[in-house]
Every structure is written in structure tokens, then in C-alpha cells.
């Protein structure tokens, strides 16, 4: 799986914090405990801004709530960790949304210009090295998904 929300980690962190679903919902400004329940069951996914609020309320790093395919965060994981939507990120780094989506999905032949990489690093709050590794990880995952689909 490509990076995404880890429902079991959310539930474990909430329980460790001693909070009910309703209490956590109130802390993050969600519309009731039912929403937290859906996030914990994996039937819906919190927006990136809620992901950051959840991590703060639970006093854990945001990346802990993100499921990674491997040990290196890909671009999506960095975006989620930063609490950014694709439109927000595209606007922050001045690129078209389809361009950013292609990067996140590992569909690129050469990395963006250094100014764009620097803008991404600022938006993510990460180093250039971490961003470059995330680009490589996105492509690695794309190749891996392609290999798996050819086997099936």
C-alpha cells in the first residue's frame, strides 16, 4: 500500500491517551465521535488538516498516524505529515495540481527544478535530502505496483 492513514495506530494512540472517540472529536473540532469511529475503522479518511490536529491532540508525531510502504516516506506521506491538501501544496510551490499528482504517484522522468524542490522542502518542513528521497520512493513504489500487477 502507498502511504495513507493507519486506522489501527489512530485507535491505539487514542486509547493510550485515555480519550473516548467523542472527547477526541471535540479536541480536534470533528463532528462527533462517529467520525473518529469511521477513521479508526478505515471506512473514511481524515483530511490532512485533521491528521495534524489528531497528532497534536494525541501528543504524537503526525507521521505515526501515516502508514508507509517501506521505511522512507513518499511525497504523499510528507504532504499528509505537513497537513496539506494537494491544492494547498500546489499553490504553495506554484505548480499545477496534475503535475503534483504525477509526482506523488511516481510518474515523472526527471525531478523538478531545484527552486521547486526547495519550495517543496519549505512546504513540508523537511530537508532537500528528505524531499529527494521521497521522490525516489514514489517511483520505487510505482515500479513495485507495476511488477505486482504484471504477476497477477
Short mmCIF file of N, CA and C in Angstrom, two decimals:
data_model
loop_
_atom_site.label_atom_id
_atom_site.label_comp_id
_atom_site.label_asym_id
_atom_site.label_seq_id
_atom_site.Cartn_x
_atom_site.Cartn_y
_atom_site.Cartn_z
N UNK A 1 0.84 -1.19 0.00
CA UNK A 1 0.00 0.00 0.00
C UNK A 1 0.87 1.25 0.00
N UNK A 2 0.45 2.22 -0.75
CA UNK A 2 1.10 3.53 -0.72
C UNK A 2 0.73 4.18 0.60
N UNK A 3 1.47 5.17 0.99
CA UNK A 3 1.20 5.80 2.28
C UNK A 3 -0.25 6.23 2.38
N UNK A 4 -0.76 6.14 3.57
CA UNK A 4 -2.13 6.55 3.87
C UNK A 4 -2.29 6.57 5.38
N UNK A 5 -3.50 6.74 5.81
CA UNK A 5 -3.79 6.80 7.24
C UNK A 5 -3.78 5.39 7.80
N UNK A 6 -3.23 5.23 8.99
CA UNK A 6 -3.20 3.93 9.67
C UNK A 6 -4.30 3.93 10.74
N UNK A 7 -5.46 3.34 10.44
CA UNK A 7 -6.59 3.37 11.39
C UNK A 7 -6.26 2.73 12.74
N UNK A 8 -5.53 1.62 12.72
CA UNK A 8 -5.24 0.95 13.99
C UNK A 8 -4.30 1.79 14.86
N UNK A 9 -3.40 2.53 14.24
CA UNK A 9 -2.50 3.40 15.01
C UNK A 9 -3.28 4.55 15.64
N UNK A 10 -4.26 5.08 14.91
CA UNK A 10 -5.10 6.15 15.46
C UNK A 10 -5.84 5.64 16.69
N UNK A 11 -6.44 4.47 16.58
CA UNK A 11 -7.18 3.91 17.71
C UNK A 11 -6.25 3.65 18.90
N UNK A 12 -5.10 3.05 18.64
CA UNK A 12 -4.15 2.74 19.72
C UNK A 12 -3.69 4.02 20.41
N UNK A 13 -3.40 5.06 19.65
CA UNK A 13 -2.94 6.32 20.24
C UNK A 13 -4.05 6.97 21.06
N UNK A 14 -5.29 6.90 20.56
CA UNK A 14 -6.42 7.47 21.30
C UNK A 14 -6.61 6.73 22.62
N UNK A 15 -6.58 5.41 22.56
CA UNK A 15 -6.76 4.63 23.78
C UNK A 15 -5.62 4.87 24.77
N UNK A 16 -4.40 4.96 24.26
CA UNK A 16 -3.26 5.22 25.14
C UNK A 16 -3.40 6.59 25.82
N UNK A 17 -3.99 7.55 25.09
CA UNK A 17 -4.20 8.89 25.66
C UNK A 17 -5.37 8.91 26.64
N UNK A 18 -6.12 7.81 26.71
CA UNK A 18 -7.25 7.74 27.64
C UNK A 18 -8.45 8.56 27.21
N UNK A 19 -8.62 8.73 25.90
CA UNK A 19 -9.71 9.55 25.37
C UNK A 19 -10.79 8.67 24.73
N UNK A 20 -12.03 9.10 24.87
CA UNK A 20 -13.10 8.45 24.12
C UNK A 20 -13.10 9.05 22.71
N UNK A 21 -13.83 8.41 21.82
CA UNK A 21 -13.95 8.95 20.46
C UNK A 21 -14.59 10.34 20.50
N UNK A 22 -15.60 10.52 21.35
CA UNK A 22 -16.27 11.82 21.44
C UNK A 22 -15.33 12.89 21.99
N UNK A 23 -14.52 12.55 22.97
CA UNK A 23 -13.57 13.51 23.53
C UNK A 23 -12.54 13.93 22.49
N UNK A 24 -12.02 12.96 21.74
CA UNK A 24 -11.05 13.29 20.70
C UNK A 24 -11.69 14.14 19.62
N UNK A 25 -12.91 13.81 19.25
CA UNK A 25 -13.62 14.60 18.23
C UNK A 25 -13.75 16.06 18.69
N UNK A 26 -14.09 16.25 19.94
CA UNK A 26 -14.24 17.61 20.47
C UNK A 26 -12.89 18.35 20.44
N UNK A 27 -11.81 17.65 20.76
CA UNK A 27 -10.48 18.28 20.77
C UNK A 27 -10.02 18.72 19.39
N UNK A 28 -10.41 17.98 18.36
CA UNK A 28 -9.94 18.31 17.01
C UNK A 28 -10.98 19.05 16.18
N UNK A 29 -12.16 19.28 16.75
CA UNK A 29 -13.19 20.02 16.02
C UNK A 29 -13.91 19.18 14.97
N UNK A 30 -13.96 17.87 15.20
CA UNK A 30 -14.70 16.98 14.29
C UNK A 30 -16.15 16.90 14.74
N UNK A 31 -17.01 16.51 13.84
CA UNK A 31 -18.45 16.47 14.12
C UNK A 31 -18.84 15.17 14.82
N UNK A 32 -18.42 14.99 16.04
CA UNK A 32 -18.85 13.86 16.84
C UNK A 32 -17.94 12.64 16.77
N UNK A 33 -18.15 11.75 17.73
CA UNK A 33 -17.36 10.55 17.84
C UNK A 33 -17.55 9.59 16.69
N UNK A 34 -18.68 9.70 15.98
CA UNK A 34 -18.91 8.82 14.85
C UNK A 34 -17.84 9.00 13.79
N UNK A 35 -17.40 10.23 13.59
CA UNK A 35 -16.36 10.48 12.59
C UNK A 35 -15.05 9.82 13.01
N UNK A 36 -14.69 9.93 14.29
CA UNK A 36 -13.48 9.28 14.78
C UNK A 36 -13.62 7.76 14.59
N UNK A 37 -14.80 7.23 14.88
CA UNK A 37 -15.04 5.80 14.70
C UNK A 37 -14.79 5.38 13.25
N UNK A 38 -15.30 6.15 12.30
CA UNK A 38 -15.11 5.82 10.87
C UNK A 38 -13.62 5.88 10.51
N UNK A 39 -12.90 6.86 11.06
CA UNK A 39 -11.46 6.95 10.79
C UNK A 39 -10.74 5.74 11.36
N UNK A 40 -11.13 5.32 12.57
CA UNK A 40 -10.48 4.18 13.21
C UNK A 40 -10.82 2.86 12.51
N UNK A 41 -11.98 2.78 11.89
CA UNK A 41 -12.37 1.58 11.16
C UNK A 41 -11.82 1.56 9.74
N UNK A 42 -11.33 2.73 9.30
CA UNK A 42 -10.80 2.82 7.94
C UNK A 42 -11.88 2.98 6.88
N UNK A 43 -13.11 3.30 7.29
CA UNK A 43 -14.19 3.48 6.32
C UNK A 43 -14.22 4.88 5.74
N UNK A 44 -13.53 5.80 6.40
CA UNK A 44 -13.32 7.14 5.83
C UNK A 44 -11.95 7.62 6.31
N UNK A 45 -11.48 8.70 5.71
CA UNK A 45 -10.13 9.18 5.96
C UNK A 45 -10.18 10.65 6.36
N UNK A 46 -9.48 11.03 7.42
CA UNK A 46 -9.47 12.44 7.80
C UNK A 46 -8.72 13.29 6.77
N UNK A 47 -9.18 14.51 6.61
CA UNK A 47 -8.44 15.46 5.75
C UNK A 47 -7.06 15.68 6.38
N UNK A 48 -6.10 16.11 5.55
CA UNK A 48 -4.75 16.33 6.08
C UNK A 48 -4.71 17.28 7.28
N UNK A 49 -5.54 18.32 7.27
CA UNK A 49 -5.51 19.25 8.40
C UNK A 49 -5.99 18.56 9.68
N UNK A 50 -6.93 17.64 9.56
CA UNK A 50 -7.37 16.88 10.75
C UNK A 50 -6.29 15.93 11.22
N UNK A 51 -5.53 15.40 10.29
CA UNK A 51 -4.44 14.49 10.67
C UNK A 51 -3.46 15.20 11.61
N UNK A 52 -3.12 16.43 11.28
CA UNK A 52 -2.23 17.22 12.12
C UNK A 52 -2.89 17.51 13.48
N UNK A 53 -4.17 17.86 13.47
CA UNK A 53 -4.89 18.12 14.73
C UNK A 53 -4.95 16.87 15.60
N UNK A 54 -5.19 15.72 14.95
CA UNK A 54 -5.23 14.46 15.70
C UNK A 54 -3.90 14.19 16.38
N UNK A 55 -2.82 14.33 15.64
CA UNK A 55 -1.49 14.08 16.20
C UNK A 55 -1.20 15.02 17.36
N UNK A 56 -1.57 16.28 17.21
CA UNK A 56 -1.33 17.23 18.31
C UNK A 56 -2.15 16.86 19.54
N UNK A 57 -3.43 16.53 19.32
CA UNK A 57 -4.30 16.18 20.45
C UNK A 57 -3.81 14.92 21.15
N UNK A 58 -3.22 14.00 20.39
CA UNK A 58 -2.74 12.75 20.95
C UNK A 58 -1.27 12.83 21.39
N UNK A 59 -0.66 13.98 21.14
CA UNK A 59 0.73 14.23 21.52
C UNK A 59 1.68 13.19 20.92
N UNK A 60 1.52 12.98 19.61
CA UNK A 60 2.38 12.06 18.87
C UNK A 60 2.81 12.73 17.57
N UNK A 61 3.88 12.26 16.94
CA UNK A 61 4.27 12.81 15.63
C UNK A 61 3.21 12.46 14.58
N UNK A 62 2.92 13.39 13.70
CA UNK A 62 1.92 13.15 12.66
C UNK A 62 2.26 11.92 11.83
N UNK A 63 3.52 11.73 11.53
CA UNK A 63 3.93 10.61 10.69
C UNK A 63 3.57 9.26 11.31
N UNK A 64 3.39 9.23 12.63
CA UNK A 64 3.00 7.97 13.29
C UNK A 64 1.60 7.52 12.85
N UNK A 65 0.76 8.46 12.45
CA UNK A 65 -0.59 8.13 12.01
C UNK A 65 -0.65 7.78 10.53
N UNK A 66 0.49 7.84 9.85
CA UNK A 66 0.55 7.57 8.42
C UNK A 66 1.16 6.19 8.21
N UNK A 67 0.49 5.38 7.42
CA UNK A 67 1.01 4.05 7.07
C UNK A 67 1.95 4.22 5.90
N UNK A 68 3.14 3.66 6.03
CA UNK A 68 4.14 3.76 4.97
C UNK A 68 4.34 2.40 4.32
N UNK A 69 4.61 2.43 3.03
CA UNK A 69 5.02 1.24 2.32
C UNK A 69 6.54 1.28 2.27
N UNK A 70 7.17 0.72 3.29
CA UNK A 70 8.61 0.83 3.41
C UNK A 70 8.97 1.77 4.55
N UNK A 71 10.23 2.10 4.66
CA UNK A 71 10.69 2.93 5.77
C UNK A 71 10.86 4.39 5.40
N UNK A 72 10.92 4.68 4.11
CA UNK A 72 11.15 6.06 3.65
C UNK A 72 9.81 6.68 3.27
N UNK A 73 9.49 7.84 3.83
CA UNK A 73 8.22 8.48 3.46
C UNK A 73 8.24 8.90 1.99
N UNK A 74 7.12 8.68 1.31
CA UNK A 74 6.98 9.18 -0.05
C UNK A 74 6.39 10.59 0.00
N UNK A 75 6.15 11.17 -1.15
CA UNK A 75 5.64 12.55 -1.20
C UNK A 75 4.28 12.68 -0.51
N UNK A 76 3.42 11.68 -0.69
CA UNK A 76 2.11 11.75 -0.05
C UNK A 76 2.26 11.76 1.47
N UNK A 77 3.13 10.93 2.00
CA UNK A 77 3.34 10.90 3.44
C UNK A 77 3.84 12.24 3.95
N UNK A 78 4.77 12.85 3.22
CA UNK A 78 5.27 14.17 3.63
C UNK A 78 4.16 15.22 3.59
N UNK A 79 3.32 15.12 2.56
CA UNK A 79 2.21 16.09 2.44
C UNK A 79 1.23 15.91 3.59
N UNK A 80 0.88 14.66 3.89
CA UNK A 80 -0.04 14.40 5.00
C UNK A 80 0.57 14.84 6.32
N UNK A 81 1.84 14.55 6.50
CA UNK A 81 2.52 14.95 7.73
C UNK A 81 2.47 16.47 7.91
N UNK A 82 2.57 17.20 6.80
CA UNK A 82 2.53 18.66 6.86
C UNK A 82 1.10 19.19 6.98
N UNK A 83 0.11 18.30 6.84
CA UNK A 83 -1.29 18.72 6.95
C UNK A 83 -1.77 19.50 5.74
N UNK A 84 -1.23 19.19 4.58
CA UNK A 84 -1.57 19.93 3.37
C UNK A 84 -2.41 19.10 2.41
N UNK A 85 -3.37 19.76 1.79
CA UNK A 85 -4.10 19.14 0.69
C UNK A 85 -3.29 19.33 -0.58
N UNK A 86 -3.62 18.59 -1.62
CA UNK A 86 -2.91 18.78 -2.89
C UNK A 86 -3.10 20.20 -3.42
N UNK A 87 -4.33 20.76 -3.41
CA UNK A 87 -4.45 22.15 -3.89
C UNK A 87 -3.61 23.14 -3.08
N UNK A 88 -3.57 22.96 -1.74
CA UNK A 88 -2.76 23.85 -0.90
C UNK A 88 -1.28 23.74 -1.25
N UNK A 89 -0.81 22.51 -1.40
CA UNK A 89 0.60 22.31 -1.70
C UNK A 89 0.95 22.83 -3.08
N UNK A 90 0.12 22.53 -4.07
CA UNK A 90 0.37 23.00 -5.44
C UNK A 90 0.46 24.53 -5.46
N UNK A 91 -0.44 25.18 -4.74
CA UNK A 91 -0.41 26.65 -4.69
C UNK A 91 0.85 27.14 -3.97
N UNK A 92 1.24 26.46 -2.89
CA UNK A 92 2.41 26.89 -2.12
C UNK A 92 3.69 26.80 -2.92
N UNK A 93 3.79 25.81 -3.82
CA UNK A 93 5.02 25.65 -4.58
C UNK A 93 4.86 26.10 -6.04
N UNK A 94 3.68 26.63 -6.35
CA UNK A 94 3.42 27.21 -7.67
C UNK A 94 3.56 26.20 -8.81
N UNK A 95 2.88 25.06 -8.65
CA UNK A 95 2.81 24.06 -9.71
C UNK A 95 1.36 23.68 -9.93
N UNK A 96 1.07 23.14 -11.09
CA UNK A 96 -0.28 22.69 -11.39
C UNK A 96 -0.59 21.43 -10.57
N UNK A 97 -1.84 21.29 -10.16
CA UNK A 97 -2.23 20.11 -9.38
C UNK A 97 -1.93 18.80 -10.13
N UNK A 98 -2.23 18.70 -11.44
CA UNK A 98 -1.89 17.45 -12.13
C UNK A 98 -0.40 17.13 -12.10
N UNK A 99 0.42 18.16 -12.13
CA UNK A 99 1.87 17.95 -12.05
C UNK A 99 2.23 17.36 -10.70
N UNK A 100 1.68 17.95 -9.64
CA UNK A 100 2.00 17.42 -8.31
C UNK A 100 1.46 16.00 -8.15
N UNK A 101 0.23 15.75 -8.61
CA UNK A 101 -0.32 14.39 -8.53
C UNK A 101 0.60 13.39 -9.22
N UNK A 102 1.12 13.77 -10.38
CA UNK A 102 2.04 12.88 -11.12
C UNK A 102 3.29 12.59 -10.28
N UNK A 103 3.83 13.61 -9.63
CA UNK A 103 5.00 13.41 -8.77
C UNK A 103 4.66 12.44 -7.65
N UNK A 104 3.51 12.67 -6.99
CA UNK A 104 3.12 11.86 -5.85
C UNK A 104 2.92 10.40 -6.26
N UNK A 105 2.47 10.19 -7.48
CA UNK A 105 2.22 8.83 -7.98
C UNK A 105 3.47 8.21 -8.61
N UNK A 106 4.58 8.94 -8.58
CA UNK A 106 5.83 8.42 -9.13
C UNK A 106 5.90 8.47 -10.65
N UNK A 107 5.04 9.27 -11.26
CA UNK A 107 5.02 9.39 -12.72
C UNK A 107 5.78 10.64 -13.16
N UNK A 108 7.08 10.55 -13.16
CA UNK A 108 7.93 11.64 -13.63
C UNK A 108 9.21 11.04 -14.17
N UNK A 109 9.81 11.73 -15.13
CA UNK A 109 11.04 11.22 -15.72
C UNK A 109 12.27 11.94 -15.20
N UNK A 110 12.11 13.19 -14.83
CA UNK A 110 13.22 13.90 -14.20
C UNK A 110 12.64 14.75 -13.07
N UNK A 111 13.40 14.90 -12.01
CA UNK A 111 12.89 15.66 -10.86
C UNK A 111 12.68 17.13 -11.22
N UNK A 112 11.87 17.81 -10.44
CA UNK A 112 11.64 19.23 -10.70
C UNK A 112 12.91 20.06 -10.50
N UNK A 113 12.84 21.29 -10.95
CA UNK A 113 13.97 22.22 -10.81
C UNK A 113 14.30 22.42 -9.33
N UNK A 114 15.53 22.81 -9.09
CA UNK A 114 15.99 22.97 -7.70
C UNK A 114 15.14 23.97 -6.91
N UNK A 115 14.66 25.03 -7.58
CA UNK A 115 13.82 26.01 -6.87
C UNK A 115 12.53 25.35 -6.40
N UNK A 116 11.98 24.47 -7.21
CA UNK A 116 10.73 23.78 -6.85
C UNK A 116 10.99 22.79 -5.72
N UNK A 117 12.11 22.08 -5.79
CA UNK A 117 12.46 21.17 -4.70
C UNK A 117 12.62 21.93 -3.39
N UNK A 118 13.24 23.11 -3.46
CA UNK A 118 13.41 23.93 -2.25
C UNK A 118 12.06 24.39 -1.72
N UNK A 119 11.14 24.77 -2.63
CA UNK A 119 9.81 25.20 -2.21
C UNK A 119 9.06 24.02 -1.56
N UNK A 120 9.21 22.83 -2.12
CA UNK A 120 8.58 21.65 -1.53
C UNK A 120 9.16 21.39 -0.14
N UNK A 121 10.47 21.48 -0.01
CA UNK A 121 11.11 21.27 1.29
C UNK A 121 10.57 22.25 2.33
N UNK A 122 10.43 23.51 1.93
CA UNK A 122 9.86 24.51 2.85
C UNK A 122 8.42 24.16 3.22
N UNK A 123 7.61 23.79 2.22
CA UNK A 123 6.20 23.47 2.47
C UNK A 123 6.07 22.26 3.38
N UNK A 124 6.93 21.27 3.19
CA UNK A 124 6.88 20.06 4.02
C UNK A 124 7.56 20.25 5.37
N UNK A 125 8.40 21.29 5.48
CA UNK A 125 9.18 21.47 6.70
C UNK A 125 10.26 20.41 6.82
N UNK A 126 10.82 20.02 5.68
CA UNK A 126 11.83 18.96 5.63
C UNK A 126 13.05 19.44 4.88
N UNK A 127 14.11 18.65 4.91
CA UNK A 127 15.33 18.98 4.18
C UNK A 127 15.19 18.59 2.72
N UNK A 128 16.06 19.14 1.89
CA UNK A 128 16.09 18.78 0.47
C UNK A 128 16.36 17.28 0.30
N UNK A 129 17.20 16.72 1.16
CA UNK A 129 17.53 15.30 1.07
C UNK A 129 16.30 14.43 1.30
N UNK A 130 15.48 14.82 2.27
CA UNK A 130 14.26 14.05 2.56
C UNK A 130 13.30 14.14 1.38
N UNK A 131 13.17 15.33 0.79
CA UNK A 131 12.27 15.50 -0.36
C UNK A 131 12.78 14.69 -1.55
N UNK A 132 14.07 14.73 -1.81
CA UNK A 132 14.64 13.96 -2.92
C UNK A 132 14.41 12.46 -2.69
N UNK A 133 14.59 11.99 -1.46
CA UNK A 133 14.35 10.59 -1.15
C UNK A 133 12.87 10.23 -1.34
N UNK A 134 11.98 11.18 -1.02
CA UNK A 134 10.54 10.94 -1.19
C UNK A 134 10.18 10.80 -2.67
N UNK A 135 10.81 11.58 -3.54
CA UNK A 135 10.60 11.44 -4.98
C UNK A 135 11.04 10.05 -5.43
N UNK A 136 12.21 9.63 -4.98
CA UNK A 136 12.71 8.31 -5.34
C UNK A 136 11.79 7.21 -4.83
N UNK A 137 11.29 7.38 -3.61
CA UNK A 137 10.39 6.39 -3.01
C UNK A 137 9.08 6.30 -3.80
N UNK A 138 8.56 7.43 -4.26
CA UNK A 138 7.33 7.42 -5.05
C UNK A 138 7.54 6.59 -6.33
N UNK A 139 8.68 6.77 -6.97
CA UNK A 139 8.96 5.98 -8.18
C UNK A 139 9.18 4.51 -7.85
N UNK A 140 9.85 4.23 -6.77
CA UNK A 140 10.07 2.84 -6.37
C UNK A 140 8.74 2.13 -6.14
N UNK A 141 7.83 2.81 -5.47
CA UNK A 141 6.52 2.22 -5.22
C UNK A 141 5.74 2.01 -6.51
N UNK A 142 5.86 2.95 -7.43
CA UNK A 142 5.17 2.81 -8.72
C UNK A 142 5.71 1.59 -9.47
N UNK A 143 7.02 1.43 -9.49
CA UNK A 143 7.61 0.26 -10.15
C UNK A 143 7.15 -1.03 -9.47
N UNK A 144 7.13 -1.01 -8.16
CA UNK A 144 6.71 -2.19 -7.40
C UNK A 144 5.25 -2.53 -7.70
N UNK A 145 4.38 -1.54 -7.74
CA UNK A 145 2.97 -1.79 -8.07
C UNK A 145 2.85 -2.36 -9.47
N UNK A 146 3.67 -1.86 -10.39
CA UNK A 146 3.66 -2.37 -11.76
C UNK A 146 4.11 -3.82 -11.82
N UNK A 147 5.12 -4.16 -11.04
CA UNK A 147 5.61 -5.53 -11.00
C UNK A 147 4.54 -6.47 -10.43
N UNK A 148 3.86 -6.02 -9.39
CA UNK A 148 2.82 -6.84 -8.76
C UNK A 148 1.65 -7.04 -9.72
N UNK A 149 1.24 -5.99 -10.43
CA UNK A 149 0.11 -6.14 -11.35
C UNK A 149 0.46 -7.05 -12.52
N UNK A 150 1.70 -7.09 -12.93
CA UNK A 150 2.11 -7.99 -14.02
C UNK A 150 2.13 -9.44 -13.56
N UNK A 151 2.35 -9.67 -12.26
CA UNK A 151 2.36 -11.03 -11.74
C UNK A 151 0.95 -11.60 -11.65
N UNK A 152 -0.04 -10.71 -11.42
CA UNK A 152 -1.43 -11.15 -11.22
C UNK A 152 -2.04 -11.52 -12.48
#
